[in-house]
mmCIF file of C-alpha atoms in Angstrom:
data_model
loop_
_atom_site.group_PDB
_atom_site.id
_atom_site.type_symbol
_atom_site.label_atom_id
_atom_site.label_comp_id
_atom_site.label_asym_id
_atom_site.label_seq_id
_atom_site.Cartn_x
_atom_site.Cartn_y
_atom_site.Cartn_z
ATOM 1 C CA UNK A 1 4.736 0.092 3.943
ATOM 2 C CA UNK A 2 2.198 -2.845 3.739
ATOM 3 C CA UNK A 3 1.016 -1.788 7.545
ATOM 4 C CA UNK A 4 0.045 1.442 6.120
ATOM 5 C CA UNK A 5 -1.503 0.083 3.351
ATOM 6 C CA UNK A 6 -3.748 -2.321 4.983
ATOM 7 C CA UNK A 7 -5.062 0.608 7.113
ATOM 8 C CA UNK A 8 -5.667 2.429 3.893
ATOM 9 C CA UNK A 9 -7.814 -0.938 2.493
ATOM 10 C CA UNK A 10 -9.816 -0.292 5.701
ATOM 11 C CA UNK A 11 -10.271 3.009 5.400
ATOM 12 C CA UNK A 12 -11.390 2.651 1.592
ATOM 13 C CA UNK A 13 -13.735 -0.130 2.555
ATOM 14 C CA UNK A 14 -15.481 2.841 4.564
ATOM 15 C CA UNK A 15 -15.655 5.310 1.998
ATOM 16 C CA UNK A 16 -12.350 7.411 2.038
ATOM 17 C CA UNK A 17 -11.686 8.406 -1.319
ATOM 18 C CA UNK A 18 -8.175 9.414 -0.601
ATOM 19 C CA UNK A 19 -7.341 6.019 0.944
ATOM 20 C CA UNK A 20 -8.774 4.510 -2.343
ATOM 21 C CA UNK A 21 -6.513 6.721 -4.394
ATOM 22 C CA UNK A 22 -3.532 5.848 -2.712
ATOM 23 C CA UNK A 23 -4.094 2.034 -3.032
ATOM 24 C CA UNK A 24 -4.516 2.692 -6.483
ATOM 25 C CA UNK A 25 -1.339 5.459 -6.962
ATOM 26 C CA UNK A 26 0.762 2.133 -5.398
ATOM 27 C CA UNK A 27 -0.052 -0.479 -7.716
ATOM 28 C CA UNK A 28 -0.995 1.130 -10.888
ATOM 29 C CA UNK A 29 2.267 1.672 -12.286
ATOM 30 C CA UNK A 30 3.541 -2.167 -11.522
ATOM 31 C CA UNK A 31 0.520 -3.146 -13.196
ATOM 32 C CA UNK A 32 0.599 -1.221 -16.145
ATOM 33 C CA UNK A 33 4.141 -2.066 -16.723
ATOM 34 C CA UNK A 34 3.285 -5.708 -16.520
ATOM 35 C CA UNK A 35 0.363 -5.110 -18.906
ATOM 36 C CA UNK A 36 2.208 -3.555 -21.386
ATOM 37 C CA UNK A 37 4.639 -6.280 -21.542
ATOM 38 C CA UNK A 38 2.230 -8.994 -21.546
ATOM 39 C CA UNK A 39 0.040 -7.324 -24.585
ATOM 40 C CA UNK A 40 2.656 -5.657 -26.476
ATOM 41 C CA UNK A 41 0.672 -2.367 -26.967
ATOM 42 C CA UNK A 42 0.141 1.004 -24.898
ATOM 43 C CA UNK A 43 -3.856 1.521 -26.026
ATOM 44 C CA UNK A 44 -4.078 -2.753 -24.790
ATOM 45 C CA UNK A 45 -2.397 -1.775 -21.546
ATOM 46 C CA UNK A 46 -4.077 0.788 -20.450
ATOM 47 C CA UNK A 47 -7.585 -0.764 -21.145
ATOM 48 C CA UNK A 48 -6.269 -3.969 -19.211
ATOM 49 C CA UNK A 49 -4.833 -1.636 -16.618
ATOM 50 C CA UNK A 50 -8.117 0.182 -15.989
ATOM 51 C CA UNK A 51 -10.300 -3.461 -15.830
ATOM 52 C CA UNK A 52 -8.017 -4.541 -13.435
ATOM 53 C CA UNK A 53 -7.831 -1.857 -11.297
ATOM 54 C CA UNK A 54 -11.593 -1.793 -11.254
ATOM 55 C CA UNK A 55 -11.322 -5.403 -10.162
ATOM 56 C CA UNK A 56 -9.196 -4.502 -7.151
ATOM 57 C CA UNK A 57 -11.270 -1.821 -6.333
ATOM 58 C CA UNK A 58 -14.878 -3.887 -6.327
ATOM 59 C CA UNK A 59 -13.127 -6.879 -4.659
ATOM 60 C CA UNK A 60 -11.595 -4.730 -1.629
ATOM 61 C CA UNK A 61 -13.878 -6.903 0.811
ATOM 62 C CA UNK A 62 -12.357 -9.901 -0.101
ATOM 63 C CA UNK A 63 -8.767 -9.087 1.096
ATOM 64 C CA UNK A 64 -7.976 -10.702 3.886
ATOM 65 C CA UNK A 65 -4.382 -9.465 4.555
ATOM 66 C CA UNK A 66 -3.212 -13.352 4.185
ATOM 67 C CA UNK A 67 -0.762 -11.760 1.674
ATOM 68 C CA UNK A 68 0.705 -8.328 1.179
ATOM 69 C CA UNK A 69 -1.990 -5.979 -0.567
ATOM 70 C CA UNK A 70 0.520 -5.558 -3.400
ATOM 71 C CA UNK A 71 0.724 -9.199 -3.863
ATOM 72 C CA UNK A 72 -2.983 -9.773 -3.815
ATOM 73 C CA UNK A 73 -3.006 -6.800 -6.651
ATOM 74 C CA UNK A 74 -0.749 -8.284 -8.906
ATOM 75 C CA UNK A 75 -2.125 -11.644 -8.516
ATOM 76 C CA UNK A 76 -5.608 -9.988 -9.665
ATOM 77 C CA UNK A 77 -3.739 -8.285 -12.492
ATOM 78 C CA UNK A 78 -1.995 -11.480 -13.683
ATOM 79 C CA UNK A 79 -5.252 -13.703 -13.695
ATOM 80 C CA UNK A 80 -6.894 -10.904 -15.735
ATOM 81 C CA UNK A 81 -3.717 -10.513 -18.371
ATOM 82 C CA UNK A 82 -3.426 -14.604 -18.357
ATOM 83 C CA UNK A 83 -7.085 -15.305 -19.695
ATOM 84 C CA UNK A 84 -7.987 -11.903 -21.301
ATOM 85 C CA UNK A 85 -8.181 -12.538 -25.235
ATOM 86 C CA UNK A 86 -8.232 -8.653 -26.062
ATOM 87 C CA UNK A 87 -5.398 -7.710 -27.834
ATOM 88 C CA UNK A 88 -5.196 -5.746 -31.169
ATOM 89 C CA UNK A 89 -4.553 -8.380 -34.298
ATOM 90 C CA UNK A 90 -0.722 -7.082 -34.804
ATOM 91 C CA UNK A 91 0.100 -8.072 -31.560
ATOM 92 C CA UNK A 92 -0.733 -11.412 -31.038
ATOM 93 C CA UNK A 93 1.679 -13.875 -29.748
ATOM 94 C CA UNK A 94 3.881 -15.377 -32.541
ATOM 95 C CA UNK A 95 6.599 -17.787 -32.879
ATOM 96 C CA UNK A 96 10.638 -17.463 -32.818
ATOM 97 C CA UNK A 97 10.677 -18.783 -36.090
ATOM 98 C CA UNK A 98 7.908 -16.082 -37.479
ATOM 99 C CA UNK A 99 9.885 -13.251 -36.092
ATOM 100 C CA UNK A 100 13.173 -14.589 -37.447
ATOM 101 C CA UNK A 101 11.589 -14.679 -40.964
ATOM 102 C CA UNK A 102 10.677 -11.167 -40.669
ATOM 103 C CA UNK A 103 14.419 -10.365 -39.602
ATOM 104 C CA UNK A 104 15.547 -12.005 -42.318
ATOM 105 C CA UNK A 105 13.152 -10.497 -44.461
ATOM 106 C CA UNK A 106 14.622 -7.022 -43.470
ATOM 107 C CA UNK A 107 18.225 -7.639 -43.859
ATOM 108 C CA UNK A 108 17.610 -9.001 -47.367
ATOM 109 C CA UNK A 109 16.039 -5.517 -48.242
ATOM 110 C CA UNK A 110 18.741 -3.704 -46.782
ATOM 111 C CA UNK A 111 21.948 -6.117 -48.247
ATOM 112 C CA UNK A 112 24.687 -4.306 -49.519
ATOM 113 C CA UNK A 113 23.084 -0.671 -49.464
ATOM 114 C CA UNK A 114 24.775 2.107 -47.965
ATOM 115 C CA UNK A 115 21.948 3.849 -45.697
ATOM 116 C CA UNK A 116 21.809 7.203 -45.393
ATOM 117 C CA UNK A 117 20.830 8.737 -41.789
ATOM 118 C CA UNK A 118 18.185 11.575 -40.990
ATOM 119 C CA UNK A 119 17.891 13.619 -37.887
ATOM 120 C CA UNK A 120 14.705 11.312 -36.693
ATOM 121 C CA UNK A 121 16.881 8.568 -37.110
ATOM 122 C CA UNK A 122 17.972 7.448 -33.557
ATOM 123 C CA UNK A 123 14.313 7.965 -32.160
ATOM 124 C CA UNK A 124 13.312 5.412 -34.830
ATOM 125 C CA UNK A 125 16.161 2.990 -34.474
ATOM 126 C CA UNK A 126 15.293 3.212 -30.366
ATOM 127 C CA UNK A 127 11.922 2.367 -31.338
ATOM 128 C CA UNK A 128 12.845 -0.691 -33.657
ATOM 129 C CA UNK A 129 14.893 -1.586 -30.650
ATOM 130 C CA UNK A 130 11.902 -1.850 -28.155
ATOM 131 C CA UNK A 131 9.166 -3.147 -30.376
ATOM 132 C CA UNK A 132 11.454 -5.887 -31.570
ATOM 133 C CA UNK A 133 12.494 -7.090 -28.389
ATOM 134 C CA UNK A 134 8.797 -6.444 -27.053
ATOM 135 C CA UNK A 135 8.270 -8.720 -29.984
ATOM 136 C CA UNK A 136 10.544 -11.254 -28.477
ATOM 137 C CA UNK A 137 8.479 -11.069 -25.227
ATOM 138 C CA UNK A 138 5.034 -12.084 -27.325
ATOM 139 C CA UNK A 139 7.138 -15.226 -28.645
ATOM 140 C CA UNK A 140 6.952 -16.863 -25.259
ATOM 141 C CA UNK A 141 3.852 -18.356 -24.089
ATOM 142 C CA UNK A 142 1.398 -16.485 -21.752
ATOM 143 C CA UNK A 143 2.784 -18.621 -18.675
ATOM 144 C CA UNK A 144 6.484 -18.026 -19.458
ATOM 145 C CA UNK A 145 6.085 -14.389 -20.614
ATOM 146 C CA UNK A 146 4.381 -13.225 -17.359
ATOM 147 C CA UNK A 147 7.249 -15.160 -15.343
ATOM 148 C CA UNK A 148 10.153 -13.477 -17.339
ATOM 149 C CA UNK A 149 8.455 -10.137 -16.766
ATOM 150 C CA UNK A 150 8.305 -10.756 -12.984
ATOM 151 C CA UNK A 151 11.225 -12.658 -12.072
ATOM 152 C CA UNK A 152 13.613 -10.888 -14.776
ATOM 153 C CA UNK A 153 12.293 -7.676 -15.704
ATOM 154 C CA UNK A 154 10.853 -6.569 -12.428
ATOM 155 C CA UNK A 155 13.209 -8.940 -10.338
ATOM 156 C CA UNK A 156 10.824 -10.461 -8.049
ATOM 157 C CA UNK A 157 11.632 -12.634 -5.501
ATOM 158 C CA UNK A 158 10.762 -16.511 -6.439
ATOM 159 C CA UNK A 159 8.737 -16.823 -3.112
ATOM 160 C CA UNK A 160 6.864 -13.361 -4.373
ATOM 161 C CA UNK A 161 6.478 -14.421 -8.342
ATOM 162 C CA UNK A 162 4.862 -17.906 -6.673
ATOM 163 C CA UNK A 163 2.504 -16.181 -4.654
ATOM 164 C CA UNK A 164 1.301 -13.985 -7.339
ATOM 165 C CA UNK A 165 1.140 -16.669 -9.673
ATOM 166 C CA UNK A 166 -0.473 -18.880 -7.179
ATOM 167 C CA UNK A 167 2.267 -21.633 -7.942
ATOM 168 C CA UNK A 168 5.239 -22.906 -5.680
ATOM 169 C CA UNK A 169 8.512 -20.948 -5.856
ATOM 170 C CA UNK A 170 9.776 -24.334 -7.661
ATOM 171 C CA UNK A 171 7.481 -24.326 -10.253
ATOM 172 C CA UNK A 172 8.152 -20.675 -11.008
ATOM 173 C CA UNK A 173 11.736 -20.895 -10.863
ATOM 174 C CA UNK A 174 11.234 -23.662 -13.710
ATOM 175 C CA UNK A 175 8.767 -20.996 -15.427
ATOM 176 C CA UNK A 176 11.495 -18.506 -15.453
ATOM 177 C CA UNK A 177 14.390 -21.072 -16.488
ATOM 178 C CA UNK A 178 12.288 -22.038 -19.558
ATOM 179 C CA UNK A 179 11.868 -18.298 -20.459
ATOM 180 C CA UNK A 180 15.453 -17.280 -20.097
ATOM 181 C CA UNK A 181 16.608 -20.380 -21.987
ATOM 182 C CA UNK A 182 14.111 -19.413 -24.721
ATOM 183 C CA UNK A 183 15.082 -15.890 -25.117
ATOM 184 C CA UNK A 184 18.757 -16.388 -24.874
ATOM 185 C CA UNK A 185 19.164 -19.219 -27.543
ATOM 186 C CA UNK A 186 16.840 -17.025 -29.797
ATOM 187 C CA UNK A 187 18.751 -13.682 -29.315
ATOM 188 C CA UNK A 188 22.094 -15.391 -29.228
ATOM 189 C CA UNK A 189 21.594 -16.543 -32.940
ATOM 190 C CA UNK A 190 19.805 -13.466 -34.453
ATOM 191 C CA UNK A 191 20.493 -10.127 -32.309
ATOM 192 C CA UNK A 192 23.004 -7.933 -32.917
ATOM 193 C CA UNK A 193 22.661 -6.229 -29.492
ATOM 194 C CA UNK A 194 23.466 -9.608 -27.799
ATOM 195 C CA UNK A 195 25.954 -10.885 -30.271
ATOM 196 C CA UNK A 196 27.652 -8.647 -32.279
ATOM 197 C CA UNK A 197 28.871 -11.666 -34.642
ATOM 198 C CA UNK A 198 25.073 -11.577 -35.539
ATOM 199 C CA UNK A 199 24.177 -9.421 -39.030
ATOM 200 C CA UNK A 200 20.697 -8.027 -37.599
ATOM 201 C CA UNK A 201 21.285 -4.166 -36.543
ATOM 202 C CA UNK A 202 18.150 -1.939 -35.242
ATOM 203 C CA UNK A 203 19.212 0.533 -37.707
ATOM 204 C CA UNK A 204 18.977 -1.747 -41.128
ATOM 205 C CA UNK A 205 15.652 -2.781 -39.666
ATOM 206 C CA UNK A 206 14.421 0.449 -39.585
ATOM 207 C CA UNK A 207 15.823 1.019 -43.052
ATOM 208 C CA UNK A 208 13.912 -1.585 -44.439
ATOM 209 C CA UNK A 209 10.767 -0.529 -42.449
ATOM 210 C CA UNK A 210 10.891 2.753 -44.067
ATOM 211 C CA UNK A 211 11.551 1.594 -47.626
ATOM 212 C CA UNK A 212 8.422 -0.724 -47.379
ATOM 213 C CA UNK A 213 6.456 2.049 -45.582
ATOM 214 C CA UNK A 214 6.095 0.179 -42.270
ATOM 215 C CA UNK A 215 8.058 3.345 -40.651
ATOM 216 C CA UNK A 216 7.880 6.895 -41.872
ATOM 217 C CA UNK A 217 9.666 9.913 -40.550
ATOM 218 C CA UNK A 218 7.176 11.856 -38.188
ATOM 219 C CA UNK A 219 4.972 9.037 -37.556
ATOM 220 C CA UNK A 220 3.938 8.407 -34.073
ATOM 221 C CA UNK A 221 6.092 5.812 -31.961
ATOM 222 C CA UNK A 222 4.251 4.036 -29.148
ATOM 223 C CA UNK A 223 7.176 2.874 -27.044
ATOM 224 C CA UNK A 224 10.510 5.613 -27.888
ATOM 225 C CA UNK A 225 7.813 8.461 -27.405
ATOM 226 C CA UNK A 226 5.702 6.821 -24.657
ATOM 227 C CA UNK A 227 5.475 9.010 -21.461
ATOM 228 C CA UNK A 228 8.274 7.415 -18.998
ATOM 229 C CA UNK A 229 8.965 8.109 -15.035
ATOM 230 C CA UNK A 230 11.307 10.405 -13.814
ATOM 231 C CA UNK A 231 14.124 7.667 -13.735
ATOM 232 C CA UNK A 232 14.590 5.944 -17.016
ATOM 233 C CA UNK A 233 17.012 2.958 -17.554
ATOM 234 C CA UNK A 234 19.792 3.281 -20.393
ATOM 235 C CA UNK A 235 18.962 2.078 -23.845
ATOM 236 C CA UNK A 236 19.307 -1.394 -24.715
ATOM 237 C CA UNK A 237 22.578 -0.718 -26.796
ATOM 238 C CA UNK A 238 24.351 0.697 -23.836
ATOM 239 C CA UNK A 239 23.157 -2.025 -21.631
ATOM 240 C CA UNK A 240 24.251 -4.837 -24.014
ATOM 241 C CA UNK A 241 27.607 -2.832 -24.521
ATOM 242 C CA UNK A 242 28.198 -2.111 -20.421
ATOM 243 C CA UNK A 243 27.512 -5.808 -19.514
ATOM 244 C CA UNK A 244 28.886 -7.785 -22.145
ATOM 245 C CA UNK A 245 30.287 -10.234 -19.188
ATOM 246 C CA UNK A 246 27.343 -10.847 -17.814
ATOM 247 C CA UNK A 247 23.666 -11.396 -19.228
ATOM 248 C CA UNK A 248 23.009 -9.104 -21.504
ATOM 249 C CA UNK A 249 19.589 -10.456 -22.991
ATOM 250 C CA UNK A 250 18.353 -9.461 -19.089
ATOM 251 C CA UNK A 251 20.040 -6.139 -19.507
ATOM 252 C CA UNK A 252 18.240 -5.806 -22.721
ATOM 253 C CA UNK A 253 14.732 -6.156 -21.237
ATOM 254 C CA UNK A 254 15.811 -4.325 -17.973
ATOM 255 C CA UNK A 255 16.747 -1.510 -19.920
ATOM 256 C CA UNK A 256 13.031 -0.885 -21.280
ATOM 257 C CA UNK A 257 11.825 2.381 -19.906
ATOM 258 C CA UNK A 258 9.543 2.555 -16.878
ATOM 259 C CA UNK A 259 6.603 3.511 -19.093
ATOM 260 C CA UNK A 260 4.443 5.758 -17.243
ATOM 261 C CA UNK A 261 0.763 4.851 -16.743
ATOM 262 C CA UNK A 262 -2.153 7.276 -17.993
ATOM 263 C CA UNK A 263 -2.914 9.748 -15.334
ATOM 264 C CA UNK A 264 -6.425 10.379 -15.815
ATOM 265 C CA UNK A 265 -7.629 7.228 -14.284
ATOM 266 C CA UNK A 266 -8.354 8.332 -10.938
ATOM 267 C CA UNK A 267 -10.731 11.086 -11.975
ATOM 268 C CA UNK A 268 -12.235 8.549 -14.152
ATOM 269 C CA UNK A 269 -12.623 5.956 -11.405
ATOM 270 C CA UNK A 270 -14.292 8.952 -8.959
ATOM 271 C CA UNK A 271 -16.814 9.328 -11.612
ATOM 272 C CA UNK A 272 -17.629 6.146 -11.890
ATOM 273 C CA UNK A 273 -17.988 5.462 -8.166
ATOM 274 C CA UNK A 274 -20.108 8.389 -7.471
ATOM 275 C CA UNK A 275 -22.342 7.653 -10.754
ATOM 276 C CA UNK A 276 -25.954 6.408 -9.933
ATOM 277 C CA UNK A 277 -25.372 3.438 -12.537
ATOM 278 C CA UNK A 278 -22.802 1.957 -10.597
ATOM 279 C CA UNK A 279 -24.291 -0.155 -7.936
ATOM 280 C CA UNK A 280 -21.713 -3.201 -7.899
ATOM 281 C CA UNK A 281 -18.697 -1.259 -5.579
ATOM 282 C CA UNK A 282 -18.518 -3.562 -2.288
ATOM 283 C CA UNK A 283 -17.750 -0.443 -0.128
ATOM 284 C CA UNK A 284 -19.539 -0.109 3.162
ATOM 285 C CA UNK A 285 -20.809 3.602 3.024
ATOM 286 C CA UNK A 286 -20.020 5.099 -0.064
ATOM 287 C CA UNK A 287 -17.694 7.378 -1.311
ATOM 288 C CA UNK A 288 -16.678 10.641 0.122
#
């Protein structure tokens, strides 16, 4: 696979647009998945993915084959995500304490109430599951967050994770261990998906959000209605039930959908690369 990608790199440098498309298709889904989990909102992730892929394309001449093309590309992606400050105001990193306060406030709103269900309740609950656990990721600092996303969600090896982050395998394992400890400790104390003894349920949080106007029937749901690739993991609830004896926390985050990257980027990239105003591309002979 990597040998063929290296051939595609050489062809893309020589101006082969099909080879360039192959390279982009190879890495864009994983890059989008990392960006979405790092930034917390699909639009932010789409913007970041486009910026990252443009960096990859315009820096093909610097690829020396010292690592796999995918590793090299993900390193560019991670470096961008660790330094970017473009993030909508509502999704900035927060602390576990702040998130716990929001959860407690939702439980207080619904204390002692009998909740009615609606036709779109399952979809709203799914959205709450995904938004809340995504919010937990944002409680980690960026270095721990990206280590957790790579090592726990996408299950890369410590060697590959280290190569992507340009650190030692031992340092990668330490970052991953700290992230795991933080998430497990928090979710064991707060989350009903991980510990059924906890009072928090996603359905209760949905009811609270609807009472204060943060959720409304029929509203767009950025996670639950996000386009996905054909194979989508099971829901966080099912994952926590089926893996009761194993690590429920890891299972919950791996159960997030395989979010599909926007499909219009290739067309936009072609237009950009062939426009007269774009003179920074380092391909040798222009694009065919």
